[in-house]
């Protein structure tokens, strides 16, 4: 029996190594999906707390922005309720699906910059026209994710520049701690004090971690000061409403590209940077595809695009062991589904607390993420490009209805390429 002779070119000394296999379009998890036993074993108080704080943050200030934009745009109570249901349901479902498959804390929510840019559009476009733009932008996000171009584009931008953009976006959360303490010291001051004491005394921190302790102190302060004001009446359960889309050139040209860029490079870019800084390996293309698919689902409820967000993932990864942080996302996702079913009632509960409670809690929970963003952005290389990115992002510059964070990355990268060639030449 004859045997095939080895190829001399393949076995000779000094031959070129085989080319690496192309990276798959959809990133492989690399681990087995988390099952019920694994989740129960990894779950802990600090992770449940992080998930709950993430949802409290999402269900208060960001929903208030959504309600304000929708009300100003003339949406009915039913349309607003359906919008809130859609963003909470898709955020919870996408978070559970992705976090269990990849066993990482991959938190989804909705695009707040996208919601804000809808404000002027709703003044001159009919809501069905806006919904038509929701559908088209979701399909565009899904298509771009399916091509793999998003991961390639993300790989071009150095991490310090991305983290400078994140630092600029997160800075407001840090200053909110100061403003809240000044405006409502009866609520915010005890929260700051609890965080400092539990952080400074490790023995106490092991018994009650700093962020959950801040939440407890805040709840006590709100109750003691009599500032929990729940409005009577209101709808109990969410009733989703389907708004038939209208596809008009005016709405498509005005909204589709800004919404898609905001999701892929501003919102998802923040989330990816935060997760990488926390030691995780976020699946960039899978994020884009999931964002597109759930954005189309959101459009069916008359809701803005789904996305991965920096603040949510900063809260989910704010404490605990890295390999167990996915359980914080599981807690967040499950709570989001419950909030979706009771969206009108639970939104009223969240908004019944003073805004300083939410702002101080969110800011304190994200202090470590803000610190890490500044360290990564300005510690070593690409410092000028990072500075330009930071300044442009924090300026609020808005061109073509596209968020300043996108222009911060574009301009910062251009300046860095021009003036920091030595840093780009390094491997």
Short mmCIF file of C-alpha atoms in Angstrom, two decimals:
data_model
loop_
_atom_site.label_atom_id
_atom_site.label_comp_id
_atom_site.label_asym_id
_atom_site.label_seq_id
_atom_site.Cartn_x
_atom_site.Cartn_y
_atom_site.Cartn_z
CA UNK A 1 0.00 0.00 0.00
CA UNK A 2 1.53 3.31 -1.02
CA UNK A 3 1.51 6.37 1.20
CA UNK A 4 1.37 9.97 -0.03
CA UNK A 5 4.77 11.63 0.09
CA UNK A 6 5.00 14.78 2.19
CA UNK A 7 5.29 18.05 0.37
CA UNK A 8 8.91 19.23 0.76
CA UNK A 9 7.82 22.85 0.61
CA UNK A 10 5.55 22.34 3.58
CA UNK A 11 8.20 20.63 5.73
CA UNK A 12 11.39 22.44 4.77
CA UNK A 13 13.20 24.53 7.34
CA UNK A 14 12.39 28.21 7.09
CA UNK A 15 9.14 27.71 5.19
CA UNK A 16 6.44 30.30 5.80
CA UNK A 17 3.96 29.41 8.57
CA UNK A 18 0.46 28.53 7.45
CA UNK A 19 -1.87 31.50 7.10
CA UNK A 20 -4.16 31.96 10.10
CA UNK A 21 -7.71 30.82 9.65
CA UNK A 22 -10.08 33.67 8.91
CA UNK A 23 -12.05 34.85 11.93
CA UNK A 24 -15.68 33.68 11.70
CA UNK A 25 -18.31 36.29 11.01
CA UNK A 26 -20.11 35.49 14.24
CA UNK A 27 -17.66 35.31 17.14
CA UNK A 28 -17.67 31.93 18.86
CA UNK A 29 -18.35 31.94 22.61
CA UNK A 30 -15.39 29.73 23.51
CA UNK A 31 -17.32 28.42 26.54
CA UNK A 32 -20.43 26.36 27.09
CA UNK A 33 -23.60 28.43 27.54
CA UNK A 34 -24.56 28.96 31.17
CA UNK A 35 -27.23 26.57 32.44
CA UNK A 36 -29.47 26.89 35.53
CA UNK A 37 -27.02 25.11 37.88
CA UNK A 38 -24.11 27.25 36.75
CA UNK A 39 -26.13 30.44 37.15
CA UNK A 40 -27.26 29.55 40.68
CA UNK A 41 -23.68 28.67 41.64
CA UNK A 42 -22.27 31.94 40.28
CA UNK A 43 -25.07 34.23 41.47
CA UNK A 44 -24.44 36.44 44.49
CA UNK A 45 -25.77 39.52 46.26
CA UNK A 46 -23.38 41.96 44.60
CA UNK A 47 -24.27 40.68 41.12
CA UNK A 48 -28.03 40.88 41.74
CA UNK A 49 -27.47 44.37 43.14
CA UNK A 50 -25.50 45.45 40.07
CA UNK A 51 -28.23 44.14 37.78
CA UNK A 52 -30.94 45.86 39.82
CA UNK A 53 -29.04 49.17 39.86
CA UNK A 54 -28.54 48.90 36.11
CA UNK A 55 -32.27 48.54 35.62
CA UNK A 56 -33.18 51.24 38.13
CA UNK A 57 -30.90 53.55 36.18
CA UNK A 58 -32.46 52.54 32.85
CA UNK A 59 -36.04 52.69 34.13
CA UNK A 60 -35.79 56.20 35.54
CA UNK A 61 -33.76 58.91 33.81
CA UNK A 62 -33.59 57.35 30.31
CA UNK A 63 -37.29 56.51 30.37
CA UNK A 64 -38.02 60.04 31.52
CA UNK A 65 -36.17 61.26 28.41
CA UNK A 66 -38.23 58.88 26.27
CA UNK A 67 -41.50 60.09 27.78
CA UNK A 68 -40.49 63.74 27.39
CA UNK A 69 -39.58 63.31 23.71
CA UNK A 70 -42.70 61.30 22.94
CA UNK A 71 -45.03 63.67 24.77
CA UNK A 72 -43.54 66.70 23.02
CA UNK A 73 -43.98 64.86 19.71
CA UNK A 74 -47.70 64.35 20.30
CA UNK A 75 -47.69 60.59 20.91
CA UNK A 76 -50.73 59.09 22.60
CA UNK A 77 -50.59 57.38 26.00
CA UNK A 78 -50.94 54.02 24.24
CA UNK A 79 -48.05 54.74 21.88
CA UNK A 80 -45.83 55.85 24.78
CA UNK A 81 -46.69 52.75 26.81
CA UNK A 82 -45.93 50.54 23.81
CA UNK A 83 -42.59 52.34 23.26
CA UNK A 84 -41.54 51.75 26.89
CA UNK A 85 -42.66 48.11 26.71
CA UNK A 86 -40.67 47.56 23.52
CA UNK A 87 -37.36 48.99 24.74
CA UNK A 88 -37.53 47.13 28.05
CA UNK A 89 -38.61 43.83 26.49
CA UNK A 90 -35.95 43.85 23.77
CA UNK A 91 -33.27 45.00 26.20
CA UNK A 92 -34.07 42.17 28.60
CA UNK A 93 -34.44 39.49 25.92
CA UNK A 94 -31.24 40.48 24.07
CA UNK A 95 -29.27 40.67 27.32
CA UNK A 96 -30.41 37.22 28.46
CA UNK A 97 -29.76 35.61 25.07
CA UNK A 98 -26.28 37.06 24.53
CA UNK A 99 -25.09 36.85 28.15
CA UNK A 100 -26.06 33.19 28.54
CA UNK A 101 -24.54 32.17 25.20
CA UNK A 102 -21.24 34.00 25.71
CA UNK A 103 -21.24 33.78 29.52
CA UNK A 104 -20.29 37.46 29.71
CA UNK A 105 -22.21 40.49 31.03
CA UNK A 106 -23.52 41.75 27.68
CA UNK A 107 -26.13 44.34 28.56
CA UNK A 108 -28.52 45.74 25.95
CA UNK A 109 -30.81 48.74 26.28
CA UNK A 110 -31.87 51.42 23.81
CA UNK A 111 -30.33 54.46 22.16
CA UNK A 112 -30.76 57.58 24.29
CA UNK A 113 -28.95 59.81 21.70
CA UNK A 114 -31.22 58.24 19.10
CA UNK A 115 -34.24 59.13 21.22
CA UNK A 116 -33.05 62.70 21.65
CA UNK A 117 -32.48 63.25 17.91
CA UNK A 118 -36.10 62.18 17.33
CA UNK A 119 -37.33 65.26 19.22
CA UNK A 120 -37.07 67.74 16.33
CA UNK A 121 -38.15 65.10 13.79
CA UNK A 122 -41.43 64.42 15.59
CA UNK A 123 -42.29 68.11 15.26
CA UNK A 124 -42.64 67.86 11.48
CA UNK A 125 -42.88 64.13 10.69
CA UNK A 126 -45.87 61.90 11.39
CA UNK A 127 -45.18 59.09 13.87
CA UNK A 128 -45.78 56.35 11.24
CA UNK A 129 -43.03 57.99 9.14
CA UNK A 130 -40.65 57.82 12.12
CA UNK A 131 -41.60 54.17 12.67
CA UNK A 132 -40.76 53.50 9.02
CA UNK A 133 -37.29 54.94 9.68
CA UNK A 134 -37.01 52.65 12.76
CA UNK A 135 -37.63 49.60 10.55
CA UNK A 136 -35.16 50.69 7.86
CA UNK A 137 -32.39 51.59 10.32
CA UNK A 138 -32.80 48.22 12.03
CA UNK A 139 -32.41 46.41 8.72
CA UNK A 140 -29.36 48.56 7.87
CA UNK A 141 -27.71 47.81 11.22
CA UNK A 142 -28.40 44.09 10.73
CA UNK A 143 -26.98 44.17 7.19
CA UNK A 144 -23.80 45.99 8.23
CA UNK A 145 -23.29 43.51 11.04
CA UNK A 146 -23.76 40.59 8.65
CA UNK A 147 -21.01 41.90 6.33
CA UNK A 148 -18.39 41.99 9.09
CA UNK A 149 -17.50 45.61 8.28
CA UNK A 150 -18.32 46.80 11.81
CA UNK A 151 -15.61 44.69 13.44
CA UNK A 152 -13.06 45.85 10.87
CA UNK A 153 -13.97 49.51 11.44
CA UNK A 154 -13.75 49.10 15.22
CA UNK A 155 -10.29 47.51 14.90
CA UNK A 156 -8.94 50.61 13.13
CA UNK A 157 -9.51 52.97 16.07
CA UNK A 158 -6.95 52.68 18.91
CA UNK A 159 -8.42 51.83 22.31
CA UNK A 160 -7.21 55.06 24.01
CA UNK A 161 -9.31 57.12 21.58
CA UNK A 162 -12.39 54.99 22.18
CA UNK A 163 -11.93 55.26 25.95
CA UNK A 164 -11.51 59.05 25.64
CA UNK A 165 -14.92 59.14 23.99
CA UNK A 166 -16.30 56.96 26.80
CA UNK A 167 -14.72 59.25 29.43
CA UNK A 168 -16.38 62.29 27.85
CA UNK A 169 -19.78 60.60 27.81
CA UNK A 170 -19.41 59.27 31.38
CA UNK A 171 -18.10 62.54 32.84
CA UNK A 172 -21.64 63.86 33.26
CA UNK A 173 -22.44 60.94 35.54
CA UNK A 174 -19.53 61.92 37.78
CA UNK A 175 -20.50 65.58 37.97
CA UNK A 176 -24.09 64.51 38.72
CA UNK A 177 -22.86 63.25 42.11
CA UNK A 178 -21.66 66.76 43.00
CA UNK A 179 -24.78 68.46 41.65
CA UNK A 180 -27.11 66.01 43.42
CA UNK A 181 -25.32 66.43 46.74
CA UNK A 182 -25.63 70.20 46.42
CA UNK A 183 -29.26 70.22 45.26
CA UNK A 184 -30.60 67.53 47.61
CA UNK A 185 -28.13 66.85 50.44
CA UNK A 186 -30.75 65.00 52.52
CA UNK A 187 -30.75 62.18 49.94
CA UNK A 188 -27.39 62.32 48.14
CA UNK A 189 -25.06 63.09 51.07
CA UNK A 190 -25.88 59.86 52.99
CA UNK A 191 -25.34 57.90 49.77
CA UNK A 192 -21.90 59.43 49.22
CA UNK A 193 -21.02 58.86 52.88
CA UNK A 194 -22.09 55.20 52.74
CA UNK A 195 -20.00 54.62 49.61
CA UNK A 196 -16.90 56.22 51.15
CA UNK A 197 -17.18 54.33 54.44
CA UNK A 198 -17.81 50.94 52.81
CA UNK A 199 -14.94 51.50 50.38
CA UNK A 200 -12.51 52.78 53.02
CA UNK A 201 -13.23 49.95 55.51
CA UNK A 202 -12.74 46.65 53.65
CA UNK A 203 -14.18 44.61 56.53
CA UNK A 204 -17.49 46.44 56.23
CA UNK A 205 -17.29 46.28 52.43
CA UNK A 206 -17.07 42.50 52.52
CA UNK A 207 -20.27 42.36 54.57
CA UNK A 208 -22.10 44.95 52.43
CA UNK A 209 -20.41 45.93 49.14
CA UNK A 210 -20.12 49.69 48.53
CA UNK A 211 -22.63 50.04 45.67
CA UNK A 212 -25.42 47.94 47.27
CA UNK A 213 -24.72 49.85 50.49
CA UNK A 214 -25.17 53.11 48.60
CA UNK A 215 -28.51 51.86 47.29
CA UNK A 216 -29.69 50.91 50.79
CA UNK A 217 -28.57 54.25 52.22
CA UNK A 218 -30.37 56.08 49.43
CA UNK A 219 -33.64 54.19 49.97
CA UNK A 220 -33.52 54.95 53.70
CA UNK A 221 -32.75 58.63 53.03
CA UNK A 222 -35.61 58.97 50.53
CA UNK A 223 -38.08 57.34 52.92
CA UNK A 224 -36.88 59.32 55.95
CA UNK A 225 -37.06 62.64 54.12
CA UNK A 226 -40.57 61.96 52.79
CA UNK A 227 -39.52 62.50 49.18
CA UNK A 228 -41.14 59.39 47.68
CA UNK A 229 -44.16 60.80 45.85
CA UNK A 230 -46.20 58.23 43.92
CA UNK A 231 -48.88 59.64 41.65
CA UNK A 232 -52.26 57.89 42.07
CA UNK A 233 -54.02 55.90 39.36
CA UNK A 234 -52.50 54.95 36.06
CA UNK A 235 -52.36 51.82 33.93
CA UNK A 236 -51.11 48.59 35.55
CA UNK A 237 -49.99 46.40 32.64
CA UNK A 238 -48.41 47.37 29.33
CA UNK A 239 -50.54 47.07 26.21
CA UNK A 240 -48.27 47.04 23.12
CA UNK A 241 -49.60 48.88 20.08
CA UNK A 242 -48.52 48.24 16.50
CA UNK A 243 -48.08 51.40 14.45
CA UNK A 244 -48.19 50.71 10.72
CA UNK A 245 -45.01 52.21 9.21
CA UNK A 246 -44.95 54.73 6.39
CA UNK A 247 -41.80 54.82 4.28
CA UNK A 248 -41.23 58.37 3.05
CA UNK A 249 -38.04 59.86 1.61
CA UNK A 250 -38.14 62.75 4.07
CA UNK A 251 -38.03 60.50 7.15
CA UNK A 252 -35.61 57.98 5.65
CA UNK A 253 -33.04 60.61 4.66
CA UNK A 254 -33.32 62.46 7.96
CA UNK A 255 -33.19 59.57 10.42
CA UNK A 256 -31.92 56.24 9.06
CA UNK A 257 -28.17 56.93 8.77
CA UNK A 258 -27.92 58.95 12.04
CA UNK A 259 -29.77 56.20 13.95
CA UNK A 260 -27.58 53.44 12.47
CA UNK A 261 -24.29 55.28 13.13
CA UNK A 262 -25.38 56.16 16.65
CA UNK A 263 -26.10 52.51 17.44
CA UNK A 264 -23.05 50.94 15.81
CA UNK A 265 -20.28 53.37 16.67
CA UNK A 266 -21.49 55.56 19.53
CA UNK A 267 -23.59 53.25 21.69
CA UNK A 268 -22.12 49.85 20.82
CA UNK A 269 -18.66 51.44 20.71
CA UNK A 270 -19.06 52.60 24.31
CA UNK A 271 -20.32 49.22 25.46
CA UNK A 272 -17.48 47.36 23.72
CA UNK A 273 -14.85 49.68 25.22
CA UNK A 274 -16.28 49.34 28.73
CA UNK A 275 -16.43 45.55 28.49
CA UNK A 276 -12.87 45.30 27.16
CA UNK A 277 -11.63 47.54 29.96
CA UNK A 278 -13.31 45.16 32.43
CA UNK A 279 -11.40 42.22 30.93
CA UNK A 280 -14.15 40.72 28.75
CA UNK A 281 -14.12 39.86 25.03
CA UNK A 282 -17.31 41.35 23.58
CA UNK A 283 -18.45 39.88 20.24
CA UNK A 284 -18.48 42.96 17.99
CA UNK A 285 -20.24 41.50 14.94
CA UNK A 286 -22.70 39.54 17.06
CA UNK A 287 -23.51 42.79 18.87
CA UNK A 288 -24.25 44.52 15.55
CA UNK A 289 -26.44 41.68 14.28
CA UNK A 290 -28.34 41.42 17.57
CA UNK A 291 -28.79 45.20 17.70
CA UNK A 292 -30.23 45.18 14.18
CA UNK A 293 -32.57 42.25 14.82
CA UNK A 294 -33.91 43.65 18.09
CA UNK A 295 -34.18 47.14 16.55
CA UNK A 296 -36.56 45.67 13.97
CA UNK A 297 -38.50 44.08 16.85
CA UNK A 298 -38.59 47.44 18.64
CA UNK A 299 -39.93 49.12 15.50
CA UNK A 300 -42.92 46.78 15.66
CA UNK A 301 -43.76 48.37 19.03
CA UNK A 302 -43.07 51.89 17.77
CA UNK A 303 -39.80 52.09 19.73
CA UNK A 304 -36.32 53.42 19.03
CA UNK A 305 -33.30 51.22 18.16
CA UNK A 306 -31.84 48.59 20.50
CA UNK A 307 -28.12 48.71 21.27
CA UNK A 308 -25.33 47.86 23.69
CA UNK A 309 -24.73 50.78 26.05
CA UNK A 310 -21.75 51.96 28.03
CA UNK A 311 -23.52 52.99 31.26
CA UNK A 312 -25.47 49.74 31.56
CA UNK A 313 -22.39 47.58 31.09
CA UNK A 314 -20.34 49.78 33.41
CA UNK A 315 -22.90 49.11 36.13
CA UNK A 316 -23.04 45.37 35.41
CA UNK A 317 -19.23 45.08 35.68
CA UNK A 318 -18.74 47.51 38.56
CA UNK A 319 -17.78 44.80 41.08
CA UNK A 320 -17.26 41.07 41.60
CA UNK A 321 -15.24 38.39 39.85
CA UNK A 322 -15.06 38.72 36.08
CA UNK A 323 -16.16 35.14 35.37
CA UNK A 324 -19.31 35.61 37.49
CA UNK A 325 -20.35 39.06 36.26
CA UNK A 326 -22.60 37.55 33.60
CA UNK A 327 -25.07 36.78 36.41
CA UNK A 328 -25.53 40.54 36.92
CA UNK A 329 -26.64 40.71 33.28
CA UNK A 330 -28.99 37.76 33.86
CA UNK A 331 -30.56 39.59 36.82
CA UNK A 332 -30.81 42.75 34.72
CA UNK A 333 -32.41 40.90 31.82
CA UNK A 334 -35.00 39.11 33.96
CA UNK A 335 -35.93 42.31 35.77
CA UNK A 336 -36.21 44.13 32.43
CA UNK A 337 -38.76 41.56 31.21
CA UNK A 338 -40.79 42.06 34.40
CA UNK A 339 -40.53 45.83 34.03
CA UNK A 340 -41.72 45.49 30.44
CA UNK A 341 -44.91 43.68 31.47
CA UNK A 342 -45.60 46.27 34.18
CA UNK A 343 -44.01 49.17 32.30
CA UNK A 344 -46.55 51.89 33.21
CA UNK A 345 -46.67 50.97 36.91
CA UNK A 346 -42.96 50.42 37.47
CA UNK A 347 -42.02 53.53 35.55
CA UNK A 348 -44.26 55.53 37.89
CA UNK A 349 -42.52 53.91 40.87
CA UNK A 350 -39.06 54.80 39.58
CA UNK A 351 -40.06 58.36 38.78
CA UNK A 352 -41.66 58.77 42.22
CA UNK A 353 -38.21 58.95 43.82
CA UNK A 354 -36.34 62.25 43.61
CA UNK A 355 -34.11 62.56 40.57
CA UNK A 356 -31.07 63.15 42.82
CA UNK A 357 -31.42 59.59 44.15
CA UNK A 358 -31.09 58.12 40.66
CA UNK A 359 -28.34 60.52 39.55
CA UNK A 360 -26.22 59.98 42.66
CA UNK A 361 -26.68 56.19 42.55
CA UNK A 362 -25.77 55.95 38.86
CA UNK A 363 -22.79 58.27 39.24
CA UNK A 364 -21.36 56.46 42.26
CA UNK A 365 -21.81 53.06 40.61
CA UNK A 366 -19.88 54.25 37.54
CA UNK A 367 -16.97 55.99 39.28
CA UNK A 368 -14.62 53.06 38.70
CA UNK A 369 -15.57 52.85 35.03
CA UNK A 370 -14.97 56.60 34.64
CA UNK A 371 -11.58 56.26 36.34
CA UNK A 372 -10.61 53.36 34.07
CA UNK A 373 -11.67 55.30 30.99
CA UNK A 374 -9.39 58.23 31.87
CA UNK A 375 -6.47 55.94 32.73
CA UNK A 376 -6.73 54.01 29.47
CA UNK A 377 -7.20 57.16 27.39
CA UNK A 378 -4.29 59.20 28.72
CA UNK A 379 -1.80 56.83 30.38
CA UNK A 380 0.59 55.99 27.53
CA UNK A 381 0.16 56.52 23.78
CA UNK A 382 -2.25 58.39 21.46
CA UNK A 383 -2.69 61.05 24.15
CA UNK A 384 -3.20 63.99 21.76
CA UNK A 385 -5.77 62.10 19.70
CA UNK A 386 -7.47 61.08 22.94
CA UNK A 387 -7.57 64.69 24.11
CA UNK A 388 -9.11 65.87 20.83
CA UNK A 389 -11.65 63.03 20.97
CA UNK A 390 -12.54 63.98 24.54
CA UNK A 391 -12.89 67.71 23.80
CA UNK A 392 -14.99 67.27 20.65
CA UNK A 393 -17.28 64.72 22.34
CA UNK A 394 -17.84 66.83 25.44
CA UNK A 395 -18.50 69.92 23.32
CA UNK A 396 -21.83 68.50 22.15
CA UNK A 397 -20.96 69.14 18.50
CA UNK A 398 -23.84 67.98 16.28
CA UNK A 399 -23.45 67.71 12.50
CA UNK A 400 -26.00 66.10 10.18
CA UNK A 401 -28.08 65.00 13.19
CA UNK A 402 -25.26 62.65 14.34
CA UNK A 403 -24.14 62.55 17.98
CA UNK A 404 -20.96 64.35 19.07
CA UNK A 405 -19.34 61.09 20.23
CA UNK A 406 -19.16 59.90 16.61
CA UNK A 407 -17.50 63.14 15.47
CA UNK A 408 -15.15 62.99 18.44
CA UNK A 409 -13.87 59.63 17.23
CA UNK A 410 -13.63 60.75 13.60
CA UNK A 411 -11.80 64.02 14.31
CA UNK A 412 -9.65 62.56 17.09
CA UNK A 413 -8.57 59.69 14.84
CA UNK A 414 -7.74 62.08 12.00
CA UNK A 415 -5.62 64.31 14.27
CA UNK A 416 -3.91 61.28 15.78
CA UNK A 417 -3.07 59.87 12.34
CA UNK A 418 -1.59 63.20 11.31
CA UNK A 419 0.35 64.12 14.45
CA UNK A 420 1.01 60.82 16.28
CA UNK A 421 2.53 58.74 13.51
CA UNK A 422 5.05 57.14 15.85
CA UNK A 423 2.27 55.72 18.03
CA UNK A 424 0.47 54.30 14.97
CA UNK A 425 3.73 52.76 13.72
CA UNK A 426 4.08 50.67 16.89
CA UNK A 427 2.89 47.05 16.58
#
